[in-house]
Each structure stands twice: as C-alpha cells, then as structure tokens.
Amino acid sequence: LVGTIPAGLALGCTALKRLELRWNSITGSLPSELGALHRLEVLDLGGNALSAVIPPRVGRLTALTSLRLESNRLSGKLPAALGACCALRELVLRDNHLEGRVPTAFSSLSNLRELDVAANRLTGVVPKALTTLTTLERLFRVSEGTHAQSQTSRGGIGSSPSADARPLVLNR
C-alpha cells in the first residue's frame, strides 16, 4: 500500500478491531481521528514512513492491547496520554525519532508485558514506577546516554547505561 491513512477511516469503520498495515509505504502523519476507534484492539503500522508526532488522542483507545509503530519516522515526545490505554500489553515504538523522557504515566499500564522504545532520542531514566508493573516482562533499553532501571531477582532496583537494545528481563 502506498499513500496516507485517511482521517475519515475512523468515521466509517467504528467497529474495527484490528488495523494491521505493517511494512508498506504509508506516509504522512498518524491521524488523530484514529482515537475515535474505541473498539480497536491492535494498531500495527510498523515499518512504514509515518512522520510527525504520535497524537495524544491515541490515548482514547482503551481497548487497545497492542500498539506497534516501530521503524517509522515519528518524532516529538512520547505522549503521556498513552498511559490511559489500560488494556495495552505491547507497546513497541523502537527505531523512530522520538525524544524526551519515558512518561511516568506509563506506570498506569497495568497489563503491559513489553515496552520497546529503543533506537530513539530519549533521555533521562526509565521511571522507577514502571518496575512496579507485575506483568512487565521485557523492557528494551532506551538509547545511548539513557539509563534503564529494572527489578532484579532480589527485588532491588538496578541501573545500567543503555547503549544498545538488549532486553532487560524483569525477574519476578
């Protein structure tokens, strides 16, 4: 597929549960109107040429279990509004141009199993609050110059420089 995602898609497909268009040639921005797809469970647009920011209205997708936007050209900050996607189990945003910090609001994602924000321009530390997520199994290191924290098998907090994208496996 080539082209942009039409903003009107959300108006005509309100019952849509899965939108999987990975590894195509989709360009342009992610329409904020997608936030109206309240039944959407999977949004997979990885491996395209999407640009601009992730619209905060994506946080309205409370049925979303998987959000995969990896390998695009997305920029700007990670929207804290994603913390409202309470059913989210998989959040993969690796290999974009995202910057800033991982929002503390992500600690509200009580069903999250995987968080992958590697290969971006993120700074700071991964919030300690993420280590309280009992479902989180894999947290991919953020990017060079950033520190990632994970819970160790002894229940303490570990911190290490993150120059690659190896997963931090959280032992529970």
PDB file of C-alpha atoms in Angstrom, residues 3-157:
ATOM      1  CA  GLY A   3      -0.142   6.805   0.464  1.00  0.00           C
ATOM      2  CA  THR A   4      -1.560   8.230   3.669  1.00  0.00           C
ATOM      3  CA  ILE A   5      -4.072   6.952   6.203  1.00  0.00           C
ATOM      4  CA  PRO A   6      -7.329   8.809   5.520  1.00  0.00           C
ATOM      5  CA  ALA A   7      -8.650  10.729   8.516  1.00  0.00           C
ATOM      6  CA  GLY A   8     -12.165   9.560   7.593  1.00  0.00           C
ATOM      7  CA  LEU A   9     -11.219   5.928   8.260  1.00  0.00           C
ATOM      8  CA  ALA A  10     -12.336   6.311  11.855  1.00  0.00           C
ATOM      9  CA  LEU A  11     -15.746   7.611  10.818  1.00  0.00           C
ATOM     10  CA  GLY A  12     -16.571   4.725   8.523  1.00  0.00           C
ATOM     11  CA  CYS A  13     -15.055   1.852  10.500  1.00  0.00           C
ATOM     12  CA  THR A  14     -16.223   2.324  14.085  1.00  0.00           C
ATOM     13  CA  ALA A  15     -16.412  -1.437  14.705  1.00  0.00           C
ATOM     14  CA  LEU A  16     -12.806  -2.006  13.550  1.00  0.00           C
ATOM     15  CA  LYS A  17     -10.838  -4.217  15.971  1.00  0.00           C
ATOM     16  CA  ARG A  18      -7.543  -4.654  14.091  1.00  0.00           C
ATOM     17  CA  LEU A  19      -5.653  -2.282  11.826  1.00  0.00           C
ATOM     18  CA  GLU A  20      -2.518  -4.058  10.649  1.00  0.00           C
ATOM     19  CA  LEU A  21      -0.722  -2.357   7.773  1.00  0.00           C
ATOM     20  CA  ARG A  22       2.907  -3.047   8.643  1.00  0.00           C
ATOM     21  CA  TRP A  23       5.749  -2.917   6.123  1.00  0.00           C
ATOM     22  CA  ASN A  24       4.028  -0.911   3.422  1.00  0.00           C
ATOM     23  CA  SER A  25       4.796   2.535   2.059  1.00  0.00           C
ATOM     24  CA  ILE A  26       2.360   4.536   4.153  1.00  0.00           C
ATOM     25  CA  THR A  27       3.433   8.161   4.584  1.00  0.00           C
ATOM     26  CA  GLY A  28       2.186  11.242   6.352  1.00  0.00           C
ATOM     27  CA  SER A  29       1.037  11.572   9.917  1.00  0.00           C
ATOM     28  CA  LEU A  30      -0.957   9.301  12.152  1.00  0.00           C
ATOM     29  CA  PRO A  31      -4.466  10.833  12.035  1.00  0.00           C
ATOM     30  CA  SER A  32      -5.705  11.914  15.452  1.00  0.00           C
ATOM     31  CA  GLU A  33      -9.159  10.714  14.347  1.00  0.00           C
ATOM     32  CA  LEU A  34      -7.940   7.145  14.967  1.00  0.00           C
ATOM     33  CA  GLY A  35      -8.614   7.943  18.625  1.00  0.00           C
ATOM     34  CA  ALA A  36     -12.322   7.522  17.835  1.00  0.00           C
ATOM     35  CA  LEU A  37     -11.915   3.790  17.080  1.00  0.00           C
ATOM     36  CA  HIS A  38     -12.969   2.757  20.590  1.00  0.00           C
ATOM     37  CA  ARG A  39     -13.144  -0.960  19.747  1.00  0.00           C
ATOM     38  CA  LEU A  40      -9.656  -1.082  18.214  1.00  0.00           C
ATOM     39  CA  GLU A  41      -7.532  -3.775  19.893  1.00  0.00           C
ATOM     40  CA  VAL A  42      -4.490  -3.908  17.570  1.00  0.00           C
ATOM     41  CA  LEU A  43      -2.879  -0.966  15.804  1.00  0.00           C
ATOM     42  CA  ASP A  44       0.174  -2.153  13.865  1.00  0.00           C
ATOM     43  CA  LEU A  45       1.673   0.346  11.446  1.00  0.00           C
ATOM     44  CA  GLY A  46       5.322  -0.644  11.900  1.00  0.00           C
ATOM     45  CA  GLY A  47       7.786  -0.428   9.043  1.00  0.00           C
ATOM     46  CA  ASN A  48       6.222   2.420   7.112  1.00  0.00           C
ATOM     47  CA  ALA A  49       7.270   6.033   6.586  1.00  0.00           C
ATOM     48  CA  LEU A  50       4.901   7.729   9.024  1.00  0.00           C
ATOM     49  CA  SER A  51       6.160  11.067  10.293  1.00  0.00           C
ATOM     50  CA  ALA A  52       5.095  13.808  12.715  1.00  0.00           C
ATOM     51  CA  VAL A  53       4.085  13.147  16.322  1.00  0.00           C
ATOM     52  CA  ILE A  54       2.014  10.409  17.928  1.00  0.00           C
ATOM     53  CA  PRO A  55      -1.310  12.190  18.511  1.00  0.00           C
ATOM     54  CA  PRO A  56      -2.400  12.251  22.177  1.00  0.00           C
ATOM     55  CA  ARG A  57      -5.903  11.126  21.088  1.00  0.00           C
ATOM     56  CA  VAL A  58      -4.426   7.635  20.629  1.00  0.00           C
ATOM     57  CA  GLY A  59      -4.724   7.529  24.438  1.00  0.00           C
ATOM     58  CA  ARG A  60      -8.503   7.225  23.984  1.00  0.00           C
ATOM     59  CA  LEU A  61      -8.075   3.701  22.588  1.00  0.00           C
ATOM     60  CA  THR A  62      -8.854   1.964  25.870  1.00  0.00           C
ATOM     61  CA  ALA A  63      -9.482  -1.447  24.209  1.00  0.00           C
ATOM     62  CA  LEU A  64      -6.024  -1.377  22.565  1.00  0.00           C
ATOM     63  CA  THR A  65      -3.868  -4.364  23.538  1.00  0.00           C
ATOM     64  CA  SER A  66      -1.059  -3.898  21.001  1.00  0.00           C
ATOM     65  CA  LEU A  67       0.400  -0.665  19.635  1.00  0.00           C
ATOM     66  CA  ARG A  68       3.263  -1.196  17.179  1.00  0.00           C
ATOM     67  CA  LEU A  69       4.634   1.879  15.432  1.00  0.00           C
ATOM     68  CA  GLU A  70       8.265   0.792  15.155  1.00  0.00           C
ATOM     69  CA  SER A  71      10.542   1.633  12.219  1.00  0.00           C
ATOM     70  CA  ASN A  72       8.844   4.833  11.100  1.00  0.00           C
ATOM     71  CA  ARG A  73       9.913   8.472  11.262  1.00  0.00           C
ATOM     72  CA  LEU A  74       7.779   9.538  14.196  1.00  0.00           C
ATOM     73  CA  SER A  75       9.126  12.478  16.197  1.00  0.00           C
ATOM     74  CA  GLY A  76       8.284  14.528  19.262  1.00  0.00           C
ATOM     75  CA  LYS A  77       7.715  13.302  22.779  1.00  0.00           C
ATOM     76  CA  LEU A  78       6.074  10.080  23.891  1.00  0.00           C
ATOM     77  CA  PRO A  79       2.519  11.170  24.720  1.00  0.00           C
ATOM     78  CA  ALA A  80       1.681  10.656  28.377  1.00  0.00           C
ATOM     79  CA  ALA A  81      -1.898  10.061  27.194  1.00  0.00           C
ATOM     80  CA  LEU A  82      -0.842   6.533  26.181  1.00  0.00           C
ATOM     81  CA  GLY A  83      -0.933   5.779  29.906  1.00  0.00           C
ATOM     82  CA  ALA A  84      -4.737   5.739  29.575  1.00  0.00           C
ATOM     83  CA  CYS A  85      -4.650   2.722  27.227  1.00  0.00           C
ATOM     84  CA  CYS A  86      -5.439   0.450  30.164  1.00  0.00           C
ATOM     85  CA  ALA A  87      -5.632  -2.814  28.169  1.00  0.00           C
ATOM     86  CA  LEU A  88      -2.238  -2.301  26.468  1.00  0.00           C
ATOM     87  CA  ARG A  89       0.044  -5.360  26.683  1.00  0.00           C
ATOM     88  CA  GLU A  90       2.541  -4.500  23.951  1.00  0.00           C
ATOM     89  CA  LEU A  91       3.952  -1.038  23.222  1.00  0.00           C
ATOM     90  CA  VAL A  92       6.634  -1.082  20.518  1.00  0.00           C
ATOM     91  CA  LEU A  93       7.920   2.307  19.370  1.00  0.00           C
ATOM     92  CA  ARG A  94      11.544   1.404  18.575  1.00  0.00           C
ATOM     93  CA  ASP A  95      13.503   2.930  15.720  1.00  0.00           C
ATOM     94  CA  ASN A  96      11.854   6.328  15.342  1.00  0.00           C
ATOM     95  CA  HIS A  97      12.968   9.868  16.176  1.00  0.00           C
ATOM     96  CA  LEU A  98      11.129  10.182  19.490  1.00  0.00           C
ATOM     97  CA  GLU A  99      12.707  12.380  22.155  1.00  0.00           C
ATOM     98  CA  GLY A 100      12.296  13.391  25.762  1.00  0.00           C
ATOM     99  CA  ARG A 101      11.640  11.004  28.638  1.00  0.00           C
ATOM    100  CA  VAL A 102       9.511   7.923  29.120  1.00  0.00           C
ATOM    101  CA  PRO A 103       6.375   9.346  30.795  1.00  0.00           C
ATOM    102  CA  THR A 104       5.651   8.303  34.365  1.00  0.00           C
ATOM    103  CA  ALA A 105       2.039   7.844  33.177  1.00  0.00           C
ATOM    104  CA  PHE A 106       3.188   4.594  31.520  1.00  0.00           C
ATOM    105  CA  SER A 107       3.245   3.085  35.028  1.00  0.00           C
ATOM    106  CA  SER A 108      -0.585   3.060  34.785  1.00  0.00           C
ATOM    107  CA  LEU A 109      -0.382   0.382  32.073  1.00  0.00           C
ATOM    108  CA  SER A 110      -1.096  -2.466  34.474  1.00  0.00           C
ATOM    109  CA  ASN A 111      -1.360  -5.094  31.708  1.00  0.00           C
ATOM    110  CA  LEU A 112       1.862  -4.114  29.907  1.00  0.00           C
ATOM    111  CA  ARG A 113       4.160  -7.049  29.105  1.00  0.00           C
ATOM    112  CA  GLU A 114       6.575  -5.412  26.663  1.00  0.00           C
ATOM    113  CA  LEU A 115       7.826  -1.861  26.334  1.00  0.00           C
ATOM    114  CA  ASP A 116      10.290  -1.257  23.500  1.00  0.00           C
ATOM    115  CA  VAL A 117      11.423   2.311  22.935  1.00  0.00           C
ATOM    116  CA  ALA A 118      14.979   1.516  21.806  1.00  0.00           C
ATOM    117  CA  ALA A 119      16.723   3.362  18.973  1.00  0.00           C
ATOM    118  CA  ASN A 120      15.123   6.750  19.618  1.00  0.00           C
ATOM    119  CA  ARG A 121      16.463  10.011  21.028  1.00  0.00           C
ATOM    120  CA  LEU A 122      15.141   9.573  24.543  1.00  0.00           C
ATOM    121  CA  THR A 123      16.897  10.997  27.595  1.00  0.00           C
ATOM    122  CA  GLY A 124      16.771  10.551  31.337  1.00  0.00           C
ATOM    123  CA  VAL A 125      15.875   7.382  33.181  1.00  0.00           C
ATOM    124  CA  VAL A 126      13.052   4.933  32.821  1.00  0.00           C
ATOM    125  CA  PRO A 127      10.687   5.817  35.702  1.00  0.00           C
ATOM    126  CA  LYS A 128      11.068   3.600  38.774  1.00  0.00           C
ATOM    127  CA  ALA A 129       7.287   3.309  38.840  1.00  0.00           C
ATOM    128  CA  LEU A 130       7.498   1.005  35.790  1.00  0.00           C
ATOM    129  CA  THR A 131       9.210  -1.607  37.954  1.00  0.00           C
ATOM    130  CA  THR A 132       6.003  -1.950  39.964  1.00  0.00           C
ATOM    131  CA  LEU A 133       4.176  -3.336  36.923  1.00  0.00           C
ATOM    132  CA  THR A 134       3.893  -7.015  37.795  1.00  0.00           C
ATOM    133  CA  THR A 135       3.034  -8.005  34.211  1.00  0.00           C
ATOM    134  CA  LEU A 136       6.064  -6.283  32.589  1.00  0.00           C
ATOM    135  CA  GLU A 137       8.356  -8.997  31.244  1.00  0.00           C
ATOM    136  CA  ARG A 138      10.539  -7.149  28.732  1.00  0.00           C
ATOM    137  CA  LEU A 139      11.742  -3.581  28.835  1.00  0.00           C
ATOM    138  CA  PHE A 140      14.054  -2.776  25.966  1.00  0.00           C
ATOM    139  CA  ARG A 141      16.880  -0.450  26.738  1.00  0.00           C
ATOM    140  CA  VAL A 142      16.075   3.036  25.771  1.00  0.00           C
ATOM    141  CA  SER A 143      19.010   4.552  23.862  1.00  0.00           C
ATOM    142  CA  GLU A 144      22.595   5.672  24.222  1.00  0.00           C
ATOM    143  CA  GLY A 145      23.119   8.028  27.114  1.00  0.00           C
ATOM    144  CA  THR A 146      19.988   6.866  28.883  1.00  0.00           C
ATOM    145  CA  HIS A 147      19.751   4.668  31.930  1.00  0.00           C
ATOM    146  CA  ALA A 148      17.187   1.912  32.257  1.00  0.00           C
ATOM    147  CA  GLN A 149      16.072   0.528  35.575  1.00  0.00           C
ATOM    148  CA  SER A 150      14.774  -2.932  36.194  1.00  0.00           C
ATOM    149  CA  GLN A 151      13.788  -5.016  39.129  1.00  0.00           C
ATOM    150  CA  THR A 152      16.382  -7.641  39.947  1.00  0.00           C
ATOM    151  CA  SER A 153      15.718 -11.120  41.273  1.00  0.00           C
ATOM    152  CA  ARG A 154      16.407  -9.791  44.795  1.00  0.00           C
ATOM    153  CA  GLY A 155      13.664  -7.192  44.395  1.00  0.00           C
ATOM    154  CA  GLY A 156      16.017  -4.203  44.224  1.00  0.00           C
ATOM    155  CA  ILE A 157      16.395  -1.590  41.542  1.00  0.00           C
TER     156      ILE A 157
END
